[in-house]
Amino acid sequence: MGWWQVGADTLAGSRFVISPLAEAVASLMLLERAAAAHPGERAWLEAHLPAYRRRAAEDPVSALVIRSALAPRWTADFLAFAPVPAPPGQAPPPFAEELARMRATPPEQARADLAVTLGGPLPAALDRDDLAERAADAVEWVWTRTVLPDWPRRRRVLEADVLARTAQLGRGGWAEALNGMRPGIRWLGGSRLQINAYDNPPRELGSAQLLFVPVTPHRCWVGWDVPRRYALVYPCSGALAEAGRGPVPTALGALLGPARAAVLVLLASPLSTTQLVALTGQGLGSVGRHLRILRDAGLVRRRRAGRSVLYFRTETGDVLVRGAD
């Protein structure tokens, strides 16, 4: 298995960050591999895959660059580098600013990165100096055509995920916050963080900053900007599912109303009102009213976690949802 040696100073400075570029790269991966993890991704692919494939057919060299950069077991470093985090409390860096770093990849580095992903010499068609530029053009196309129109909603979902992870961190430390984040990740103890199940040599992070970057597509990878930053990109579970399309039992919807029932179903684990707004697509006022009624009925309780208030089902609420199922 692959693992990183993470010192106390690095762990203390670790952060959850949102990266528009990581979101675009994850969406590119989804389009390139055309394999949906859930119905929301399937609908998204049906909407955008035909145009993506037309673009690939019209520019076969760029299509080969992307196909080579997204090898099954490894992603080329110039596509997967660690983002530069914004100062606490500020918005993430603009997409154009992040993309400029990719475009600035030296040609010899881009060729070397692709040789690693391919496991050997590059084909003749890739013996050129504009590999990173072509990759950046593809990422920009994906961002503009498929991500940007939906970015406000996606960003709310990402912010909700960061809030939930931060609450887990406060309750149970890094082990609880990291375990289950993505396949193969878990805290091993002894300052060791398992990052995947591959038989890779361990890596000492030294004094580098460690970043955790959520994305809405069900994709995950690691990236770095040695020796300053390392990043773990992980998927938000079900984040591309259509708003309000949670698994609400028919009987429960008839009893409480579909919108209120959707809130109760989601509260199997503690969530804030911000998270519920992002996950249900309902307005803040509507979610607040549902929570107040559910609390008055004894189906939901709340508790404070740092600066957030988290809501969760009571035993009575659990019984009601299980009975409706």
Short mmCIF file of C-alpha atoms in Angstrom, two decimals:
data_model
loop_
_atom_site.label_atom_id
_atom_site.label_comp_id
_atom_site.label_asym_id
_atom_site.label_seq_id
_atom_site.Cartn_x
_atom_site.Cartn_y
_atom_site.Cartn_z
CA MET A 1 0.00 0.00 0.00
CA GLY A 2 1.11 3.61 -0.53
CA TRP A 3 1.44 5.83 2.52
CA TRP A 4 2.82 9.20 3.54
CA GLN A 5 4.77 10.00 6.69
CA VAL A 6 3.04 13.07 8.07
CA GLY A 7 4.72 14.98 10.89
CA ALA A 8 2.86 16.78 13.66
CA ASP A 9 3.67 20.22 12.21
CA THR A 10 2.37 19.24 8.78
CA LEU A 11 -0.82 17.79 10.23
CA ALA A 12 -1.39 20.87 12.38
CA GLY A 13 -1.21 23.05 9.25
CA SER A 14 -3.39 20.77 7.09
CA ARG A 15 -6.45 22.36 5.49
CA PHE A 16 -9.56 21.56 3.51
CA VAL A 17 -9.64 23.75 0.39
CA ILE A 18 -11.86 24.21 -2.67
CA SER A 19 -10.22 24.33 -6.11
CA PRO A 20 -12.13 25.23 -9.30
CA LEU A 21 -9.30 23.65 -11.32
CA ALA A 22 -9.56 20.36 -9.42
CA GLU A 23 -13.32 20.38 -10.09
CA ALA A 24 -12.67 20.87 -13.82
CA VAL A 25 -10.00 18.14 -13.94
CA ALA A 26 -12.32 15.72 -12.11
CA SER A 27 -15.04 16.52 -14.66
CA LEU A 28 -12.54 15.92 -17.48
CA MET A 29 -11.75 12.51 -15.96
CA LEU A 30 -15.45 11.70 -15.86
CA LEU A 31 -15.89 12.63 -19.52
CA GLU A 32 -12.76 10.79 -20.65
CA ARG A 33 -13.65 7.55 -18.86
CA ALA A 34 -17.42 7.86 -19.43
CA ALA A 35 -18.22 5.73 -16.38
CA ALA A 36 -20.92 7.10 -14.07
CA ALA A 37 -20.89 6.34 -10.35
CA HIS A 38 -24.58 7.22 -9.80
CA PRO A 39 -27.64 8.46 -11.74
CA GLY A 40 -26.66 12.11 -11.34
CA GLU A 41 -23.35 11.51 -13.13
CA ARG A 42 -25.10 9.45 -15.80
CA ALA A 43 -27.45 12.32 -16.60
CA TRP A 44 -24.52 14.75 -16.68
CA LEU A 45 -22.62 12.49 -19.09
CA GLU A 46 -25.64 12.18 -21.36
CA ALA A 47 -25.78 15.98 -21.54
CA HIS A 48 -22.08 16.65 -22.23
CA LEU A 49 -20.36 13.52 -23.55
CA PRO A 50 -21.45 13.90 -27.21
CA ALA A 51 -19.90 17.40 -27.47
CA TYR A 52 -16.74 16.24 -25.71
CA ARG A 53 -16.34 13.35 -28.15
CA ARG A 54 -16.89 15.65 -31.12
CA ARG A 55 -14.12 17.88 -29.83
CA ALA A 56 -11.80 14.88 -29.43
CA ALA A 57 -12.53 13.72 -32.99
CA GLU A 58 -11.77 17.18 -34.37
CA ASP A 59 -8.43 17.42 -32.51
CA PRO A 60 -6.92 13.90 -32.25
CA VAL A 61 -3.53 15.13 -30.98
CA SER A 62 -5.11 16.85 -27.98
CA ALA A 63 -7.30 13.80 -27.43
CA LEU A 64 -4.16 11.64 -27.31
CA VAL A 65 -2.55 14.03 -24.81
CA ILE A 66 -5.54 13.74 -22.46
CA ARG A 67 -5.85 9.98 -22.90
CA SER A 68 -2.15 9.58 -22.08
CA ALA A 69 -2.29 11.97 -19.12
CA LEU A 70 -5.22 10.12 -17.55
CA ALA A 71 -3.75 6.63 -17.40
CA PRO A 72 -5.74 4.12 -15.30
CA ARG A 73 -3.29 4.00 -12.37
CA TRP A 74 -1.69 7.43 -12.54
CA THR A 75 -2.50 10.98 -13.61
CA ALA A 76 0.20 13.15 -15.15
CA ASP A 77 1.66 15.52 -12.57
CA PHE A 78 1.00 18.64 -14.65
CA LEU A 79 -2.74 17.84 -14.45
CA ALA A 80 -2.73 16.78 -10.80
CA PHE A 81 -0.55 19.29 -8.98
CA ALA A 82 -1.57 20.60 -5.56
CA PRO A 83 -3.60 23.84 -5.62
CA VAL A 84 -2.39 27.04 -4.00
CA PRO A 85 -4.78 27.65 -1.08
CA ALA A 86 -6.38 31.02 -0.49
CA PRO A 87 -5.85 32.69 2.87
CA PRO A 88 -8.41 31.57 5.50
CA GLY A 89 -11.78 33.20 5.01
CA GLN A 90 -11.11 34.22 1.39
CA ALA A 91 -12.55 32.80 -1.84
CA PRO A 92 -10.55 30.13 -3.70
CA PRO A 93 -8.18 31.36 -6.42
CA PRO A 94 -9.92 32.09 -9.74
CA PHE A 95 -9.96 29.27 -12.26
CA ALA A 96 -7.88 31.29 -14.75
CA GLU A 97 -5.16 31.81 -12.16
CA GLU A 98 -4.95 28.08 -11.41
CA LEU A 99 -5.03 27.17 -15.11
CA ALA A 100 -2.14 29.52 -15.85
CA ARG A 101 0.10 27.33 -13.68
CA MET A 102 -0.76 24.33 -15.86
CA ARG A 103 -0.06 26.25 -19.07
CA ALA A 104 3.33 27.30 -17.69
CA THR A 105 4.55 23.69 -17.36
CA PRO A 106 7.93 23.43 -19.16
CA PRO A 107 7.75 21.21 -22.27
CA GLU A 108 10.41 18.81 -20.99
CA GLN A 109 8.50 18.34 -17.73
CA ALA A 110 5.22 17.65 -19.56
CA ARG A 111 6.91 15.01 -21.73
CA ALA A 112 8.52 13.42 -18.66
CA ASP A 113 5.17 13.34 -16.83
CA LEU A 114 3.47 11.61 -19.77
CA ALA A 115 6.31 9.08 -20.02
CA VAL A 116 5.59 8.13 -16.40
CA THR A 117 1.87 7.66 -17.00
CA LEU A 118 2.51 5.61 -20.15
CA GLY A 119 5.27 3.57 -18.54
CA GLY A 120 7.64 4.05 -21.49
CA PRO A 121 8.65 6.27 -24.42
CA LEU A 122 6.12 8.68 -25.87
CA PRO A 123 4.52 7.97 -29.25
CA ALA A 124 5.83 10.13 -32.08
CA ALA A 125 2.66 12.23 -32.10
CA LEU A 126 3.49 13.48 -28.59
CA ASP A 127 7.07 14.52 -29.34
CA ARG A 128 6.18 18.22 -29.25
CA ASP A 129 6.40 21.27 -26.98
CA ASP A 130 2.71 22.18 -26.58
CA LEU A 131 1.50 19.19 -24.53
CA ALA A 132 0.63 21.18 -21.38
CA GLU A 133 -0.97 23.92 -23.49
CA ARG A 134 -3.24 21.40 -25.22
CA ALA A 135 -4.17 19.80 -21.90
CA ALA A 136 -4.97 23.22 -20.45
CA ASP A 137 -7.18 24.01 -23.46
CA ALA A 138 -9.14 20.80 -22.83
CA VAL A 139 -9.55 21.58 -19.13
CA GLU A 140 -10.69 25.12 -19.98
CA TRP A 141 -13.25 23.74 -22.45
CA VAL A 142 -14.65 21.40 -19.77
CA TRP A 143 -14.80 24.21 -17.22
CA THR A 144 -16.52 26.68 -19.54
CA ARG A 145 -19.00 24.27 -21.13
CA THR A 146 -19.87 21.85 -18.33
CA VAL A 147 -18.83 23.17 -14.89
CA LEU A 148 -19.14 26.96 -14.83
CA PRO A 149 -22.93 27.05 -15.48
CA ASP A 150 -23.42 24.84 -12.39
CA TRP A 151 -20.55 26.20 -10.30
CA PRO A 152 -22.61 28.11 -7.69
CA ARG A 153 -24.47 24.92 -6.72
CA ARG A 154 -21.35 22.78 -6.85
CA ARG A 155 -19.50 25.23 -4.68
CA ARG A 156 -22.26 25.11 -2.06
CA VAL A 157 -21.98 21.32 -2.01
CA LEU A 158 -18.20 21.49 -1.66
CA GLU A 159 -18.46 24.01 1.17
CA ALA A 160 -20.98 21.76 2.91
CA ASP A 161 -18.59 18.81 2.62
CA VAL A 162 -15.74 20.85 4.10
CA LEU A 163 -17.99 21.89 6.98
CA ALA A 164 -18.96 18.27 7.66
CA ARG A 165 -15.33 17.09 7.57
CA THR A 166 -14.30 19.89 9.89
CA ALA A 167 -17.02 18.84 12.33
CA GLN A 168 -15.77 15.24 12.17
CA LEU A 169 -12.26 16.50 12.83
CA GLY A 170 -13.47 18.33 15.92
CA ARG A 171 -15.31 15.26 17.23
CA GLY A 172 -12.81 12.49 16.59
CA GLY A 173 -9.57 13.93 15.23
CA TRP A 174 -7.94 13.22 11.88
CA ALA A 175 -8.65 9.48 12.00
CA GLU A 176 -12.41 10.08 11.93
CA ALA A 177 -12.18 12.89 9.37
CA LEU A 178 -10.02 10.88 6.93
CA ASN A 179 -11.30 7.31 7.20
CA GLY A 180 -13.79 6.69 4.41
CA MET A 181 -12.85 9.92 2.61
CA ARG A 182 -11.97 7.93 -0.53
CA PRO A 183 -11.11 4.29 -1.30
CA GLY A 184 -7.79 3.27 0.24
CA ILE A 185 -7.42 6.26 2.59
CA ARG A 186 -7.12 5.68 6.33
CA TRP A 187 -5.05 6.83 9.26
CA LEU A 188 -2.58 4.07 10.15
CA GLY A 189 -1.15 5.62 13.32
CA GLY A 190 2.47 6.40 13.94
CA SER A 191 2.15 9.56 11.79
CA ARG A 192 1.36 7.39 8.75
CA LEU A 193 -1.43 8.24 6.33
CA GLN A 194 -2.39 5.54 3.81
CA ILE A 195 -3.30 7.25 0.54
CA ASN A 196 -4.09 4.27 -1.70
CA ALA A 197 -3.88 0.49 -1.95
CA TYR A 198 -1.01 0.46 -4.48
CA ASP A 199 2.40 -0.95 -3.63
CA ASN A 200 4.19 2.40 -3.79
CA PRO A 201 7.18 3.37 -1.63
CA PRO A 202 6.39 5.59 1.38
CA ARG A 203 6.97 9.32 1.07
CA GLU A 204 8.19 11.69 3.78
CA LEU A 205 6.31 14.99 3.56
CA GLY A 206 8.75 16.89 5.76
CA SER A 207 7.48 20.42 6.43
CA ALA A 208 5.18 20.53 3.37
CA GLN A 209 1.58 21.71 3.66
CA LEU A 210 -1.06 18.96 3.31
CA LEU A 211 -4.33 19.88 1.56
CA PHE A 212 -7.61 17.97 1.29
CA VAL A 213 -9.59 18.96 -1.80
CA PRO A 214 -13.20 17.81 -2.36
CA VAL A 215 -14.68 17.50 -5.88
CA THR A 216 -18.24 16.67 -6.89
CA PRO A 217 -17.47 13.97 -9.53
CA HIS A 218 -16.69 10.57 -8.06
CA ARG A 219 -12.97 10.83 -8.80
CA CYS A 220 -9.88 10.90 -6.60
CA TRP A 221 -6.13 11.37 -6.98
CA VAL A 222 -3.04 12.73 -5.24
CA GLY A 223 -0.95 15.69 -6.34
CA TRP A 224 2.02 17.68 -5.16
CA ASP A 225 4.15 20.73 -5.65
CA VAL A 226 7.33 19.40 -4.03
CA PRO A 227 8.55 20.45 -1.50
CA ARG A 228 5.86 22.95 -0.58
CA ARG A 229 2.47 21.24 -0.89
CA TYR A 230 0.78 17.85 -1.15
CA ALA A 231 -2.89 17.31 -1.92
CA LEU A 232 -5.46 14.53 -1.60
CA VAL A 233 -8.42 15.05 -3.92
CA TYR A 234 -11.50 13.11 -2.85
CA PRO A 235 -15.15 12.82 -4.01
CA CYS A 236 -18.19 14.29 -2.32
CA SER A 237 -20.60 11.38 -2.09
CA GLY A 238 -23.52 11.72 -4.50
CA ALA A 239 -22.89 15.42 -5.06
CA LEU A 240 -24.05 15.44 -8.70
CA ALA A 241 -27.37 13.83 -7.84
CA GLU A 242 -30.26 16.07 -8.76
CA ALA A 243 -31.36 18.35 -5.96
CA GLY A 244 -34.29 16.98 -3.98
CA ARG A 245 -33.93 13.49 -5.47
CA GLY A 246 -32.91 11.74 -2.24
CA PRO A 247 -34.33 8.29 -1.44
CA VAL A 248 -37.51 9.52 0.29
CA PRO A 249 -39.95 6.67 1.03
CA THR A 250 -43.38 7.30 -0.47
CA ALA A 251 -45.20 6.74 2.81
CA LEU A 252 -42.92 9.14 4.66
CA GLY A 253 -43.42 11.79 1.98
CA ALA A 254 -47.18 11.40 2.27
CA LEU A 255 -46.99 11.81 6.06
CA LEU A 256 -44.59 14.76 6.33
CA GLY A 257 -44.58 16.21 2.85
CA PRO A 258 -41.80 15.34 0.35
CA ALA A 259 -39.58 18.34 1.17
CA ARG A 260 -39.68 17.86 4.94
CA ALA A 261 -39.25 14.10 4.57
CA ALA A 262 -36.15 14.69 2.43
CA VAL A 263 -34.61 16.72 5.27
CA LEU A 264 -35.37 13.99 7.82
CA VAL A 265 -33.91 11.26 5.60
CA LEU A 266 -30.65 13.20 5.17
CA LEU A 267 -30.20 13.61 8.93
CA ALA A 268 -28.98 10.06 9.48
CA SER A 269 -25.67 11.85 10.16
CA PRO A 270 -25.29 15.36 11.63
CA LEU A 271 -25.65 18.19 9.10
CA SER A 272 -25.87 21.96 9.28
CA THR A 273 -28.57 24.09 7.67
CA THR A 274 -26.01 25.17 5.05
CA GLN A 275 -25.37 21.55 4.13
CA LEU A 276 -29.08 20.76 3.99
CA VAL A 277 -29.70 23.73 1.68
CA ALA A 278 -26.94 22.51 -0.66
CA LEU A 279 -28.05 18.88 -0.63
CA THR A 280 -31.80 19.42 -0.99
CA GLY A 281 -31.86 22.50 -3.22
CA GLN A 282 -34.44 24.08 -0.89
CA GLY A 283 -34.18 27.64 0.39
CA LEU A 284 -32.68 28.51 3.75
CA GLY A 285 -36.04 29.65 5.13
CA SER A 286 -37.77 26.43 4.04
CA VAL A 287 -35.09 24.23 5.57
CA GLY A 288 -35.26 26.22 8.80
CA ARG A 289 -39.05 25.75 9.02
CA HIS A 290 -38.75 22.02 8.39
CA LEU A 291 -36.11 21.68 11.10
CA ARG A 292 -38.21 23.61 13.61
CA ILE A 293 -41.25 21.40 12.98
CA LEU A 294 -39.16 18.20 13.11
CA ARG A 295 -37.62 19.33 16.40
CA ASP A 296 -41.03 20.16 17.89
CA ALA A 297 -42.19 16.67 16.90
CA GLY A 298 -39.20 15.06 18.66
CA LEU A 299 -37.77 13.66 15.41
CA VAL A 300 -34.64 15.83 15.31
CA ARG A 301 -32.20 17.30 17.83
CA ARG A 302 -29.37 19.79 17.41
CA ARG A 303 -25.95 20.43 18.95
CA ARG A 304 -23.21 22.99 18.50
CA ALA A 305 -19.88 22.00 16.88
CA GLY A 306 -17.53 24.97 17.01
CA ARG A 307 -19.27 27.83 15.19
CA SER A 308 -21.78 25.51 13.48
CA VAL A 309 -25.07 24.03 14.66
CA LEU A 310 -25.57 20.45 13.52
CA TYR A 311 -28.93 18.65 13.32
CA PHE A 312 -29.43 14.90 13.61
CA ARG A 313 -32.27 12.39 13.94
CA THR A 314 -33.49 11.15 17.31
CA GLU A 315 -34.27 7.47 17.91
CA THR A 316 -37.90 8.27 17.15
CA GLY A 317 -36.86 9.83 13.85
CA ASP A 318 -34.76 6.76 13.01
CA VAL A 319 -37.70 4.45 13.75
CA LEU A 320 -40.01 6.54 11.57
CA VAL A 321 -37.62 6.49 8.58
CA ARG A 322 -36.90 2.75 8.92
CA GLY A 323 -40.59 1.97 9.24
CA ALA A 324 -41.41 3.96 6.11
CA ASP A 325 -38.67 2.08 4.21
#
